[in-house]
């Protein structure tokens, strides 16, 4: 009913139709958010492993474990989301020509993110980060920005691809 009412108002007032080609303002894309989410997944996996090494868990530790698992899964999904947005909104024909293997790379990231949600094995988190770093390297190359790899300055101290801005 609401739709009919709005359609009637639109036919009388004739509001011009707005169009947009992306979800966020153009040229504001950065894979860093996905990288941080992947680093968080690894860190949560490390903290889960620390709890798993104990013979038994207190109620407080069980609650911590539940929160760690929930956050691990949230951050794995966030990593997937951030890559999907860049791939879907930023990458167009010129970038696809420059990186013809970007589709299989993004698919691999989606699978790796899902694997992180399904398990707690650190190597799955490392694989997610490695793939997202490859994606970040390709992204920055499409902008003619050189990159370098360095260990992030906080736990889990894993290698991250950064843009060389100066």
PDB file of C-alpha atoms in Angstrom:
ATOM      1  CA  UNK A   1       0.000   0.000   0.000  1.00  0.00           C
ATOM      2  CA  UNK A   2       2.813   2.398   0.867  1.00  0.00           C
ATOM      3  CA  UNK A   3       4.423   1.692  -2.496  1.00  0.00           C
ATOM      4  CA  UNK A   4       1.164   2.596  -4.314  1.00  0.00           C
ATOM      5  CA  UNK A   5       0.906   5.837  -2.352  1.00  0.00           C
ATOM      6  CA  UNK A   6       4.509   6.794  -3.130  1.00  0.00           C
ATOM      7  CA  UNK A   7       4.021   5.900  -6.798  1.00  0.00           C
ATOM      8  CA  UNK A   8       0.956   8.154  -6.936  1.00  0.00           C
ATOM      9  CA  UNK A   9       2.867  11.022  -5.320  1.00  0.00           C
ATOM     10  CA  UNK A  10       5.756  10.432  -7.741  1.00  0.00           C
ATOM     11  CA  UNK A  11       3.425  10.562 -10.758  1.00  0.00           C
ATOM     12  CA  UNK A  12       2.031  13.922  -9.609  1.00  0.00           C
ATOM     13  CA  UNK A  13       5.255  15.552  -8.396  1.00  0.00           C
ATOM     14  CA  UNK A  14       7.586  13.851 -10.913  1.00  0.00           C
ATOM     15  CA  UNK A  15      10.673  13.605  -8.715  1.00  0.00           C
ATOM     16  CA  UNK A  16      13.771  13.074 -10.893  1.00  0.00           C
ATOM     17  CA  UNK A  17      15.418   9.688 -10.501  1.00  0.00           C
ATOM     18  CA  UNK A  18      18.837   9.691  -8.836  1.00  0.00           C
ATOM     19  CA  UNK A  19      21.547   7.297  -9.992  1.00  0.00           C
ATOM     20  CA  UNK A  20      24.850   6.300  -8.431  1.00  0.00           C
ATOM     21  CA  UNK A  21      27.519   3.885  -9.541  1.00  0.00           C
ATOM     22  CA  UNK A  22      29.054   3.001  -6.176  1.00  0.00           C
ATOM     23  CA  UNK A  23      28.263   2.802  -2.487  1.00  0.00           C
ATOM     24  CA  UNK A  24      30.837   5.335  -1.356  1.00  0.00           C
ATOM     25  CA  UNK A  25      32.355   8.471  -2.883  1.00  0.00           C
ATOM     26  CA  UNK A  26      34.556   7.738  -5.872  1.00  0.00           C
ATOM     27  CA  UNK A  27      38.235   7.016  -5.328  1.00  0.00           C
ATOM     28  CA  UNK A  28      37.910   6.395  -1.611  1.00  0.00           C
ATOM     29  CA  UNK A  29      38.978   2.775  -1.519  1.00  0.00           C
ATOM     30  CA  UNK A  30      41.701   1.199   0.565  1.00  0.00           C
ATOM     31  CA  UNK A  31      42.377  -2.480   1.229  1.00  0.00           C
ATOM     32  CA  UNK A  32      43.872  -1.622   4.627  1.00  0.00           C
ATOM     33  CA  UNK A  33      40.549  -2.282   6.360  1.00  0.00           C
ATOM     34  CA  UNK A  34      40.512  -5.823   4.951  1.00  0.00           C
ATOM     35  CA  UNK A  35      44.134  -6.325   5.990  1.00  0.00           C
ATOM     36  CA  UNK A  36      43.420  -5.189   9.549  1.00  0.00           C
ATOM     37  CA  UNK A  37      40.396  -7.490   9.693  1.00  0.00           C
ATOM     38  CA  UNK A  38      42.566 -10.427   8.543  1.00  0.00           C
ATOM     39  CA  UNK A  39      45.223  -9.539  11.135  1.00  0.00           C
ATOM     40  CA  UNK A  40      42.483  -9.472  13.765  1.00  0.00           C
ATOM     41  CA  UNK A  41      41.350 -12.942  12.686  1.00  0.00           C
ATOM     42  CA  UNK A  42      44.882 -14.262  13.217  1.00  0.00           C
ATOM     43  CA  UNK A  43      45.147 -12.540  16.593  1.00  0.00           C
ATOM     44  CA  UNK A  44      41.820 -13.979  17.728  1.00  0.00           C
ATOM     45  CA  UNK A  45      42.989 -17.427  16.603  1.00  0.00           C
ATOM     46  CA  UNK A  46      46.147 -16.981  18.686  1.00  0.00           C
ATOM     47  CA  UNK A  47      44.112 -16.011  21.748  1.00  0.00           C
ATOM     48  CA  UNK A  48      41.764 -18.951  21.197  1.00  0.00           C
ATOM     49  CA  UNK A  49      44.802 -21.262  20.991  1.00  0.00           C
ATOM     50  CA  UNK A  50      46.069 -19.897  24.321  1.00  0.00           C
ATOM     51  CA  UNK A  51      42.759 -20.773  25.946  1.00  0.00           C
ATOM     52  CA  UNK A  52      42.698 -24.175  24.238  1.00  0.00           C
ATOM     53  CA  UNK A  53      46.073 -25.003  25.798  1.00  0.00           C
ATOM     54  CA  UNK A  54      44.553 -24.894  29.284  1.00  0.00           C
ATOM     55  CA  UNK A  55      43.323 -28.077  30.940  1.00  0.00           C
ATOM     56  CA  UNK A  56      40.010 -26.482  31.871  1.00  0.00           C
ATOM     57  CA  UNK A  57      38.383 -23.100  31.531  1.00  0.00           C
ATOM     58  CA  UNK A  58      36.687 -21.001  34.163  1.00  0.00           C
ATOM     59  CA  UNK A  59      33.285 -19.565  33.394  1.00  0.00           C
ATOM     60  CA  UNK A  60      34.946 -16.211  32.666  1.00  0.00           C
ATOM     61  CA  UNK A  61      37.387 -17.893  30.275  1.00  0.00           C
ATOM     62  CA  UNK A  62      34.519 -19.707  28.578  1.00  0.00           C
ATOM     63  CA  UNK A  63      32.790 -16.358  28.101  1.00  0.00           C
ATOM     64  CA  UNK A  64      36.028 -14.927  26.697  1.00  0.00           C
ATOM     65  CA  UNK A  65      36.285 -17.877  24.329  1.00  0.00           C
ATOM     66  CA  UNK A  66      32.739 -17.286  23.092  1.00  0.00           C
ATOM     67  CA  UNK A  67      33.521 -13.601  22.467  1.00  0.00           C
ATOM     68  CA  UNK A  68      36.794 -14.431  20.688  1.00  0.00           C
ATOM     69  CA  UNK A  69      35.068 -16.888  18.364  1.00  0.00           C
ATOM     70  CA  UNK A  70      32.295 -14.410  17.594  1.00  0.00           C
ATOM     71  CA  UNK A  71      34.784 -11.615  16.860  1.00  0.00           C
ATOM     72  CA  UNK A  72      36.950 -13.922  14.733  1.00  0.00           C
ATOM     73  CA  UNK A  73      33.951 -14.713  12.585  1.00  0.00           C
ATOM     74  CA  UNK A  74      32.848 -11.066  12.428  1.00  0.00           C
ATOM     75  CA  UNK A  75      36.300  -9.952  11.287  1.00  0.00           C
ATOM     76  CA  UNK A  76      36.586 -12.758   8.724  1.00  0.00           C
ATOM     77  CA  UNK A  77      33.296 -11.567   7.235  1.00  0.00           C
ATOM     78  CA  UNK A  78      34.473  -7.956   7.372  1.00  0.00           C
ATOM     79  CA  UNK A  79      37.625  -8.869   5.433  1.00  0.00           C
ATOM     80  CA  UNK A  80      35.487 -10.564   2.791  1.00  0.00           C
ATOM     81  CA  UNK A  81      33.107  -7.587   2.654  1.00  0.00           C
ATOM     82  CA  UNK A  82      35.853  -5.002   2.225  1.00  0.00           C
ATOM     83  CA  UNK A  83      37.442  -6.959  -0.635  1.00  0.00           C
ATOM     84  CA  UNK A  84      34.039  -7.430  -2.306  1.00  0.00           C
ATOM     85  CA  UNK A  85      33.364  -3.687  -2.191  1.00  0.00           C
ATOM     86  CA  UNK A  86      36.688  -2.789  -3.806  1.00  0.00           C
ATOM     87  CA  UNK A  87      36.393  -5.590  -6.366  1.00  0.00           C
ATOM     88  CA  UNK A  88      32.765  -4.787  -7.162  1.00  0.00           C
ATOM     89  CA  UNK A  89      32.842  -0.989  -7.069  1.00  0.00           C
ATOM     90  CA  UNK A  90      36.395   0.014  -7.976  1.00  0.00           C
ATOM     91  CA  UNK A  91      37.655  -2.652 -10.349  1.00  0.00           C
ATOM     92  CA  UNK A  92      36.416  -2.026 -13.899  1.00  0.00           C
ATOM     93  CA  UNK A  93      37.573  -3.098 -17.344  1.00  0.00           C
ATOM     94  CA  UNK A  94      40.955  -1.284 -17.281  1.00  0.00           C
ATOM     95  CA  UNK A  95      41.842  -2.897 -13.940  1.00  0.00           C
ATOM     96  CA  UNK A  96      40.594  -6.300 -15.127  1.00  0.00           C
ATOM     97  CA  UNK A  97      42.848  -5.993 -18.167  1.00  0.00           C
ATOM     98  CA  UNK A  98      45.784  -5.062 -15.936  1.00  0.00           C
ATOM     99  CA  UNK A  99      45.049  -7.950 -13.536  1.00  0.00           C
ATOM    100  CA  UNK A 100      43.154 -10.669 -15.418  1.00  0.00           C
ATOM    101  CA  UNK A 101      43.551 -13.072 -12.476  1.00  0.00           C
ATOM    102  CA  UNK A 102      41.770 -10.761 -10.012  1.00  0.00           C
ATOM    103  CA  UNK A 103      38.497 -12.743 -10.193  1.00  0.00           C
ATOM    104  CA  UNK A 104      40.068 -16.046  -9.074  1.00  0.00           C
ATOM    105  CA  UNK A 105      42.048 -14.155  -6.407  1.00  0.00           C
ATOM    106  CA  UNK A 106      38.878 -12.595  -4.986  1.00  0.00           C
ATOM    107  CA  UNK A 107      37.157 -15.981  -5.076  1.00  0.00           C
ATOM    108  CA  UNK A 108      40.103 -17.472  -3.164  1.00  0.00           C
ATOM    109  CA  UNK A 109      39.793 -14.689  -0.584  1.00  0.00           C
ATOM    110  CA  UNK A 110      36.091 -15.471  -0.159  1.00  0.00           C
ATOM    111  CA  UNK A 111      36.885 -19.159   0.385  1.00  0.00           C
ATOM    112  CA  UNK A 112      39.742 -18.377   2.780  1.00  0.00           C
ATOM    113  CA  UNK A 113      37.524 -16.026   4.785  1.00  0.00           C
ATOM    114  CA  UNK A 114      34.885 -18.739   5.060  1.00  0.00           C
ATOM    115  CA  UNK A 115      37.528 -21.246   6.170  1.00  0.00           C
ATOM    116  CA  UNK A 116      38.530 -18.837   8.948  1.00  0.00           C
ATOM    117  CA  UNK A 117      34.936 -18.674  10.113  1.00  0.00           C
ATOM    118  CA  UNK A 118      34.694 -22.469  10.113  1.00  0.00           C
ATOM    119  CA  UNK A 119      37.855 -23.200  12.078  1.00  0.00           C
ATOM    120  CA  UNK A 120      40.487 -21.865  14.430  1.00  0.00           C
ATOM    121  CA  UNK A 121      43.652 -23.010  12.656  1.00  0.00           C
ATOM    122  CA  UNK A 122      46.138 -20.138  12.440  1.00  0.00           C
ATOM    123  CA  UNK A 123      47.368 -21.182   8.993  1.00  0.00           C
ATOM    124  CA  UNK A 124      43.879 -20.421   7.636  1.00  0.00           C
ATOM    125  CA  UNK A 125      44.165 -16.870   8.954  1.00  0.00           C
ATOM    126  CA  UNK A 126      47.657 -16.532   7.523  1.00  0.00           C
ATOM    127  CA  UNK A 127      46.365 -17.693   4.134  1.00  0.00           C
ATOM    128  CA  UNK A 128      43.575 -15.088   4.269  1.00  0.00           C
ATOM    129  CA  UNK A 129      46.096 -12.346   5.017  1.00  0.00           C
ATOM    130  CA  UNK A 130      48.456 -13.542   2.264  1.00  0.00           C
ATOM    131  CA  UNK A 131      45.652 -13.442  -0.305  1.00  0.00           C
ATOM    132  CA  UNK A 132      44.442 -10.034   0.856  1.00  0.00           C
ATOM    133  CA  UNK A 133      48.023  -8.762   0.655  1.00  0.00           C
ATOM    134  CA  UNK A 134      48.139  -9.966  -2.971  1.00  0.00           C
ATOM    135  CA  UNK A 135      44.870  -8.137  -3.578  1.00  0.00           C
ATOM    136  CA  UNK A 136      46.253  -4.986  -1.918  1.00  0.00           C
ATOM    137  CA  UNK A 137      49.367  -5.156  -4.086  1.00  0.00           C
ATOM    138  CA  UNK A 138      47.209  -5.399  -7.227  1.00  0.00           C
ATOM    139  CA  UNK A 139      44.938  -2.595  -6.024  1.00  0.00           C
ATOM    140  CA  UNK A 140      47.829  -0.206  -5.440  1.00  0.00           C
ATOM    141  CA  UNK A 141      49.391  -1.164  -8.775  1.00  0.00           C
ATOM    142  CA  UNK A 142      46.182  -0.064 -10.537  1.00  0.00           C
ATOM    143  CA  UNK A 143      46.780   3.352  -8.998  1.00  0.00           C
ATOM    144  CA  UNK A 144      50.479   3.355  -9.961  1.00  0.00           C
ATOM    145  CA  UNK A 145      51.448   3.367  -6.292  1.00  0.00           C
ATOM    146  CA  UNK A 146      54.471   1.298  -5.336  1.00  0.00           C
ATOM    147  CA  UNK A 147      54.171  -0.976  -2.327  1.00  0.00           C
ATOM    148  CA  UNK A 148      56.429  -2.507   0.270  1.00  0.00           C
ATOM    149  CA  UNK A 149      55.923  -5.330   2.720  1.00  0.00           C
ATOM    150  CA  UNK A 150      56.684  -4.952   6.402  1.00  0.00           C
ATOM    151  CA  UNK A 151      55.761  -6.714   9.608  1.00  0.00           C
ATOM    152  CA  UNK A 152      52.817  -4.948  11.238  1.00  0.00           C
ATOM    153  CA  UNK A 153      53.884  -3.146  14.431  1.00  0.00           C
ATOM    154  CA  UNK A 154      51.456  -5.012  16.698  1.00  0.00           C
ATOM    155  CA  UNK A 155      50.443  -8.581  17.381  1.00  0.00           C
ATOM    156  CA  UNK A 156      50.222 -10.839  15.458  1.00  0.00           C
ATOM    157  CA  UNK A 157      53.281  -9.213  13.813  1.00  0.00           C
ATOM    158  CA  UNK A 158      52.537 -10.597  10.351  1.00  0.00           C
ATOM    159  CA  UNK A 159      53.719  -9.166   7.012  1.00  0.00           C
ATOM    160  CA  UNK A 160      51.433  -6.572   5.458  1.00  0.00           C
ATOM    161  CA  UNK A 161      51.583  -4.854   2.053  1.00  0.00           C
ATOM    162  CA  UNK A 162      51.625  -1.072   2.482  1.00  0.00           C
ATOM    163  CA  UNK A 163      51.483   1.692  -0.139  1.00  0.00           C
ATOM    164  CA  UNK A 164      54.701   3.648  -0.539  1.00  0.00           C
ATOM    165  CA  UNK A 165      53.220   7.148  -0.380  1.00  0.00           C
ATOM    166  CA  UNK A 166      56.410   9.227  -0.528  1.00  0.00           C
TER     167      UNK A 166
END
